[in-house]
Every structure is written in C-alpha cells, then in structure tokens.
Coordinates of C-alpha atoms in Angstrom, one line a residue:
M1 CA 156.4 58.9 132.4
S2 CA 153.4 61.3 133.0
L3 CA 150.6 61.4 135.3
H4 CA 147.6 63.7 135.5
C5 CA 145.4 63.6 138.6
P6 CA 142.3 65.5 138.3
W7 CA 140.7 64.8 141.4
G8 CA 141.9 65.2 144.9
V9 CA 144.6 62.4 145.8
Q10 CA 143.5 62.5 149.6
S11 CA 140.0 60.9 148.6
L12 CA 141.9 57.7 147.2
L13 CA 142.1 54.8 149.0
D14 CA 145.5 54.0 150.6
D15 CA 146.3 51.4 147.6
G16 CA 145.4 54.2 145.1
C17 CA 148.3 56.4 146.4
A18 CA 150.5 53.3 146.6
A19 CA 149.9 53.0 143.2
I20 CA 151.0 56.3 142.1
L21 CA 153.9 56.4 144.5
S22 CA 155.0 53.0 143.1
Q23 CA 155.8 54.7 139.8
R24 CA 159.5 55.4 140.6
N25 CA 160.1 56.3 136.9
L26 CA 157.5 59.1 136.9
Q27 CA 159.0 62.4 135.7
R28 CA 156.1 64.5 135.2
L29 CA 153.0 65.0 137.4
R30 CA 149.9 67.4 137.3
L31 CA 147.9 67.9 140.5
R32 CA 144.7 69.6 141.2
S33 CA 145.2 71.4 144.2
L34 CA 147.8 71.6 147.5
A35 CA 145.7 68.7 149.3
D36 CA 147.1 66.4 146.3
V37 CA 150.6 67.7 147.0
T38 CA 150.0 67.2 150.9
A39 CA 148.9 63.8 150.3
L40 CA 151.9 62.9 148.0
A41 CA 154.2 64.3 150.4
C42 CA 156.3 61.4 150.7
A43 CA 156.6 61.6 146.9
A44 CA 159.6 63.6 147.4
R45 CA 161.3 60.1 148.7
D46 CA 159.3 57.8 146.4
L47 CA 159.4 59.8 143.1
P48 CA 163.2 60.4 143.0
V49 CA 163.5 61.5 139.3
L50 CA 160.1 63.5 139.2
R51 CA 161.5 66.6 137.0
E52 CA 158.0 68.5 136.4
L53 CA 155.3 69.2 138.7
D54 CA 152.1 71.0 137.6
V55 CA 149.7 72.1 140.5
E56 CA 146.6 73.6 139.0
S57 CA 145.4 75.4 142.3
L58 CA 147.1 76.2 145.9
R59 CA 144.0 77.3 147.2
S60 CA 143.1 74.5 149.2
P61 CA 141.8 75.2 152.7
L62 CA 144.8 73.2 154.0
T63 CA 146.9 76.3 153.1
A64 CA 145.2 78.7 155.1
G65 CA 147.1 78.2 158.5
A66 CA 150.4 76.5 159.3
Q67 CA 150.7 72.7 158.5
P68 CA 150.8 70.2 161.3
A69 CA 154.6 69.6 162.5
D70 CA 154.2 65.9 162.2
E71 CA 152.9 66.3 158.5
P72 CA 155.3 65.1 155.8
Q73 CA 156.7 67.7 153.9
P74 CA 157.5 67.7 149.9
H75 CA 161.0 68.2 148.7
F76 CA 161.0 66.7 145.0
P77 CA 164.9 66.9 144.8
S78 CA 165.0 66.5 141.1
L79 CA 162.4 69.1 140.1
V80 CA 163.3 71.1 137.1
T81 CA 160.2 72.9 136.2
L82 CA 157.4 74.2 138.4
K83 CA 154.1 75.4 137.3
A84 CA 151.6 76.4 139.9
S85 CA 148.7 78.8 140.5
G86 CA 147.1 80.5 143.3
F87 CA 147.7 83.1 146.3
P88 CA 151.3 84.4 146.9
A89 CA 151.3 83.1 150.5
E90 CA 150.5 79.7 149.6
L91 CA 152.6 79.8 146.6
G92 CA 155.5 80.9 149.0
R93 CA 154.6 78.3 151.6
F94 CA 154.8 75.4 149.1
L95 CA 158.2 76.4 147.7
K96 CA 159.7 76.4 150.8
N97 CA 159.4 72.8 151.2
V98 CA 160.8 72.3 147.6
A99 CA 164.6 71.2 148.3
S100 CA 165.5 70.9 144.4
K101 CA 169.1 71.8 143.7
V102 CA 168.2 71.9 139.9
L103 CA 165.0 74.1 139.8
A104 CA 165.3 76.1 136.6
H105 CA 161.7 76.9 135.4
V106 CA 159.0 78.5 137.5
A107 CA 155.8 79.5 136.0
T108 CA 153.1 80.9 138.5
D109 CA 149.7 82.4 138.2
I110 CA 149.1 84.9 141.3
E111 CA 145.6 86.1 142.5
V112 CA 145.9 89.2 144.6
R113 CA 143.4 89.2 147.6
S114 CA 143.6 92.8 148.5
P115 CA 144.1 95.5 146.1
G116 CA 147.5 97.0 145.7
V117 CA 148.8 94.6 148.2
M118 CA 150.9 91.5 147.1
D119 CA 152.8 89.4 149.5
P120 CA 156.5 89.4 148.5
D121 CA 157.3 86.2 150.3
F122 CA 157.0 84.1 147.3
F123 CA 159.4 86.2 145.2
L124 CA 161.7 86.1 148.3
V125 CA 161.6 82.3 148.3
L126 CA 162.9 82.0 144.8
H127 CA 166.1 83.5 146.1
A128 CA 166.9 79.9 147.1
F129 CA 166.9 78.9 143.5
R130 CA 168.9 82.0 142.0
A131 CA 171.8 79.8 141.2
T132 CA 169.7 77.4 138.8
L133 CA 166.6 79.4 138.1
T134 CA 166.8 80.9 134.4
T135 CA 163.0 81.2 133.4
L136 CA 160.5 82.8 135.3
E137 CA 156.9 83.3 134.0
V138 CA 154.5 85.4 136.1
T139 CA 150.6 86.3 135.7
I140 CA 149.6 88.4 138.4
R141 CA 145.5 88.7 138.6
G142 CA 144.4 91.9 140.9
D143 CA 145.9 95.1 141.6
F144 CA 149.6 95.3 142.9
T145 CA 152.3 97.7 143.2
W146 CA 155.7 97.3 142.2
I147 CA 157.4 96.6 145.6
G148 CA 155.8 93.3 145.8
L149 CA 157.8 92.3 142.6
E150 CA 161.2 93.9 143.7
P151 CA 162.6 90.5 144.7
I152 CA 162.8 89.2 141.3
L153 CA 165.8 91.7 140.5
D154 CA 168.1 89.7 142.6
L155 CA 167.5 86.8 140.3
G156 CA 170.7 87.6 138.5
D157 CA 170.8 84.7 136.1
L158 CA 167.6 84.7 134.5
Q159 CA 167.5 84.4 130.9
K160 CA 163.7 84.4 130.1
F161 CA 161.2 86.5 132.1
S162 CA 157.5 87.1 131.2
L163 CA 155.2 89.1 133.0
T164 CA 151.4 89.6 132.4
Y165 CA 149.3 91.9 134.7
N166 CA 146.5 94.1 135.2
N167 CA 147.4 97.8 134.6
N168 CA 145.9 100.4 137.0
A169 CA 146.5 103.9 136.4
T170 CA 146.0 104.8 139.9
I171 CA 148.5 102.3 141.5
P172 CA 152.3 102.5 140.2
Q173 CA 153.5 99.1 138.9
V174 CA 155.5 98.8 135.6
E175 CA 157.1 101.8 134.1
D176 CA 159.9 103.0 132.3
A177 CA 162.0 102.9 135.7
Q178 CA 161.5 99.4 136.5
V179 CA 162.0 98.1 133.0
L180 CA 165.5 100.0 133.4
R181 CA 166.0 98.0 137.0
M182 CA 165.3 94.7 135.1
T183 CA 167.7 95.1 132.2
K184 CA 170.3 96.4 134.6
A185 CA 169.5 93.2 137.0
W186 CA 169.5 90.6 134.3
P187 CA 172.5 91.0 131.9
R188 CA 172.1 87.5 130.5
L189 CA 168.3 87.9 129.3
T190 CA 167.5 86.3 126.0
S191 CA 163.9 86.6 126.0
L192 CA 161.5 89.3 127.7
F193 CA 157.8 89.5 127.4
L194 CA 155.9 92.2 129.1
S195 CA 151.9 92.8 128.6
T196 CA 149.1 94.1 130.4
R197 CA 145.5 92.7 129.9
S198 CA 144.0 96.2 130.3
R199 CA 145.7 97.2 126.8
K200 CA 147.0 100.1 128.4
A201 CA 150.8 100.7 129.0
N202 CA 152.9 102.9 130.9
I203 CA 156.0 102.0 129.5
T204 CA 157.2 103.9 126.2
L205 CA 160.0 103.5 123.8
R206 CA 162.3 104.7 126.5
S207 CA 162.0 100.9 127.7
L208 CA 162.9 99.6 124.5
G209 CA 165.9 101.6 124.6
H210 CA 166.8 100.4 127.9
I211 CA 166.8 96.7 126.7
A212 CA 168.7 97.4 123.7
C213 CA 171.3 99.2 125.9
N214 CA 171.6 96.7 128.7
C215 CA 170.7 93.2 127.2
P216 CA 173.2 92.4 124.7
N217 CA 172.2 88.7 124.5
I218 CA 168.6 89.2 124.1
R219 CA 167.0 87.3 121.1
V220 CA 163.1 87.6 121.5
L221 CA 161.1 90.8 122.9
L222 CA 157.4 90.6 123.2
V223 CA 156.1 93.9 124.5
A224 CA 153.4 96.1 124.6
F225 CA 154.0 99.8 124.9
D226 CA 153.1 103.3 124.4
G227 CA 154.6 104.6 121.2
T228 CA 152.4 107.6 120.6
R229 CA 154.4 111.1 120.0
Q230 CA 152.7 112.5 123.2
G231 CA 154.1 109.6 125.2
N232 CA 157.6 109.9 123.8
F233 CA 157.9 113.6 123.6
S234 CA 161.5 114.6 122.8
Y235 CA 162.7 111.2 123.2
L236 CA 165.5 110.2 120.8
P237 CA 167.3 106.9 121.0
P238 CA 171.0 107.0 122.4
D239 CA 173.6 107.3 119.6
D240 CA 175.6 104.2 120.7
T241 CA 176.7 101.6 118.5
S242 CA 177.0 99.2 121.6
S243 CA 173.1 99.2 121.5
V244 CA 173.0 97.5 118.1
H245 CA 172.3 93.9 117.8
R246 CA 172.0 92.1 114.9
E247 CA 171.4 88.7 116.3
M248 CA 167.7 89.8 117.6
E249 CA 165.4 87.5 115.9
L250 CA 161.7 88.8 116.9
V251 CA 160.3 92.0 118.1
D252 CA 156.7 91.5 118.8
L253 CA 154.9 94.8 119.5
L254 CA 151.9 93.0 120.6
W255 CA 148.8 95.5 120.8
S256 CA 151.1 98.3 121.4
E257 CA 149.6 102.2 121.1
Y258 CA 150.9 104.7 118.5
D259 CA 149.6 107.2 116.3
P260 CA 147.7 106.0 113.3
G261 CA 150.3 105.6 110.2
D262 CA 153.2 105.9 112.3
E263 CA 154.6 102.5 111.7
L264 CA 157.3 103.2 109.4
R265 CA 158.6 106.2 111.7
I266 CA 158.8 104.1 114.7
T267 CA 160.5 101.1 112.9
T268 CA 163.2 103.3 111.1
S269 CA 163.8 105.6 113.8
F270 CA 164.1 103.5 116.6
L271 CA 163.6 99.7 116.3
R272 CA 166.1 99.3 113.3
R273 CA 168.7 101.4 115.3
W274 CA 168.7 98.6 117.7
W275 CA 167.7 95.6 116.0
P276 CA 168.4 96.2 112.2
R277 CA 167.7 92.3 111.0
A278 CA 164.7 91.3 113.4
E279 CA 161.3 90.4 112.1
I280 CA 158.9 93.0 113.5
V281 CA 155.3 92.2 114.0
G282 CA 152.2 93.3 115.9
S283 CA 150.5 89.8 116.5
R284 CA 147.7 91.4 118.9
M285 CA 146.8 94.2 116.5
G286 CA 144.3 92.6 114.0
A287 CA 145.1 92.1 110.5
E288 CA 145.1 95.3 108.9
R289 CA 147.5 96.9 111.6
G290 CA 149.6 93.7 111.7
M291 CA 150.0 93.7 108.0
R292 CA 151.3 97.4 108.2
W293 CA 154.1 96.4 110.7
Q294 CA 154.9 93.6 108.6
D295 CA 155.1 96.1 105.5
A296 CA 157.4 98.4 107.8
S297 CA 159.6 95.5 109.0
T298 CA 160.2 94.3 105.3
A299 CA 160.8 98.0 103.8
S300 CA 163.2 98.7 106.9
R301 CA 165.4 95.6 107.5
V302 CA 169.0 96.0 106.9
A303 CA 170.6 92.8 105.0

C-alpha cells in the first residue's frame, strides 16, 4: 500500500493523522517536508512494515534548531529506501533518527548554503548503515570541496553510486585522484554514474582506466569526462589483461568532451581494451554525435 501526502500533516486534525497511522500495512509513504515526519514520528511504531520513505523537502523551520527533548523521534525499523532533499545538516539530523537495520538505498538531493562548504555530517551518519547500504545517489546543488564527500569512501559495500554536481574550476571537486580512491574503496561496484551540470569535466580517460583496473564487477558506467588529446597527453591504458572485462554491458559517455572525429580512436585505443563487448553510447551528445559513437561502438565491438 502507498500513500502520498502533498500537504503538511501537522495541519490535519488528529483524526486525520490517526487515519494515516491506522494503515499498518503501509509500505510506501511520500511526504512534503520534515514537519510531516515530525508529526508522524510515532509512525515508527505504528507503521512497522514501512519500506520506502520519500521526503520532498527537509527545509522546514523545525529543523533550524534542536528538536524538543520530549518530541517523539522517528525510527522506521523496516525502512529499505530513503529519498530526501534539503541541506546537509537537516538530512543528517533526520537520518540519525532512522533505526533501520535493512536500509539499502539512499537517494539525496543536497543544497549547499555557503560556497565551497558542505557539512560532512550527513555522509558520516551513513556509516551507521554501511553493513546494508548498497545504493547511494547524490545530487549536490552548489559549490563544494571533496573533503565534504570523503566519508562516503568508508561505505565499503556500495554496489551502485551516482553523483551529479556543479563543477567549479576554482574549487577542487572530483578529479582523477578522487575517482581512483572511489574505485579502490568500492570493489563490489556494479554501476557508476558521474556527471556535472556545467558540462565541464575534470576527470579524464585516466579515470576510466582506474575503473577498469579496480572494479571487476562493474556492468554499467555512465560518465562525462575530458577525452581530448590535450587533456590526456601521453596517457596510455595499462597493458594488463586483468583490466579486460567482457561482462560490461553499457558505457554511456553522456556529453563527454573530445576532439572532433576522435570517436573511433578513443573507442579502439581505450574503451575496447577494457570493455570489448559493451555497448558504447553518448546519450547526451545530440543526434549527430550520438550516431557517430554508435557507429564506432559497432565497428569496434569484439564478438
């Protein structure tokens, strides 16, 4: 059973709240704000099988300070999937009150208040779920530095990771060195998505080499990178058969940058050395460039 509450639950009469909490078989719940979660704090006990919680915004004024000591706290012991958006501090404060032992999927949309400053507390709180957390999707709106994201490297059992962010040329964010650390931290990775909204990437073909060498289980890769000859001057993929993965299914280059007409060279000299059977596409490059990548993928595919 699913329920979507597009209004503030605190504005409902007690009978209205009781009607929601009486649905003890409720498995999916979507709320508008943290105020809704606070009002439904006792749902942790009254909704014992709730598996999916989607909180559209954690920007409620109630999150500006500490919650009253006598205010009930949410626990959601059966929660498997949590989707939430807001500022890092509010996200972290809420997550501290989730007592689930089966939380496997967290998708979060983070807004950074101060340029370059992102509170790492939210990602530190995720460590409490490292035994079960296998999927993490992060969207960051605003400038940040890598140090705010660093705690995610301790989530050693991650199998799927997605990161979308604004790239700032003056603030170090995600570069080849950070991708190398990700790949070494998550050996079980099966799916990876890395992209920026600014359509300017700081990672190069070296990052794809790191992924090939350190992620033997990966099946799906979606990544935007700098594939120009200037950005990859003198780089050659390691001549190591252990980085050849015939089980790779999809390599989506999104809107990656590269020298005009260089699709086949990049495909044969790099991508096919690592993933000989994968489908290679450029889903965000436009029809003409996307077709050229499709042609290069077909011409270079190994049976």
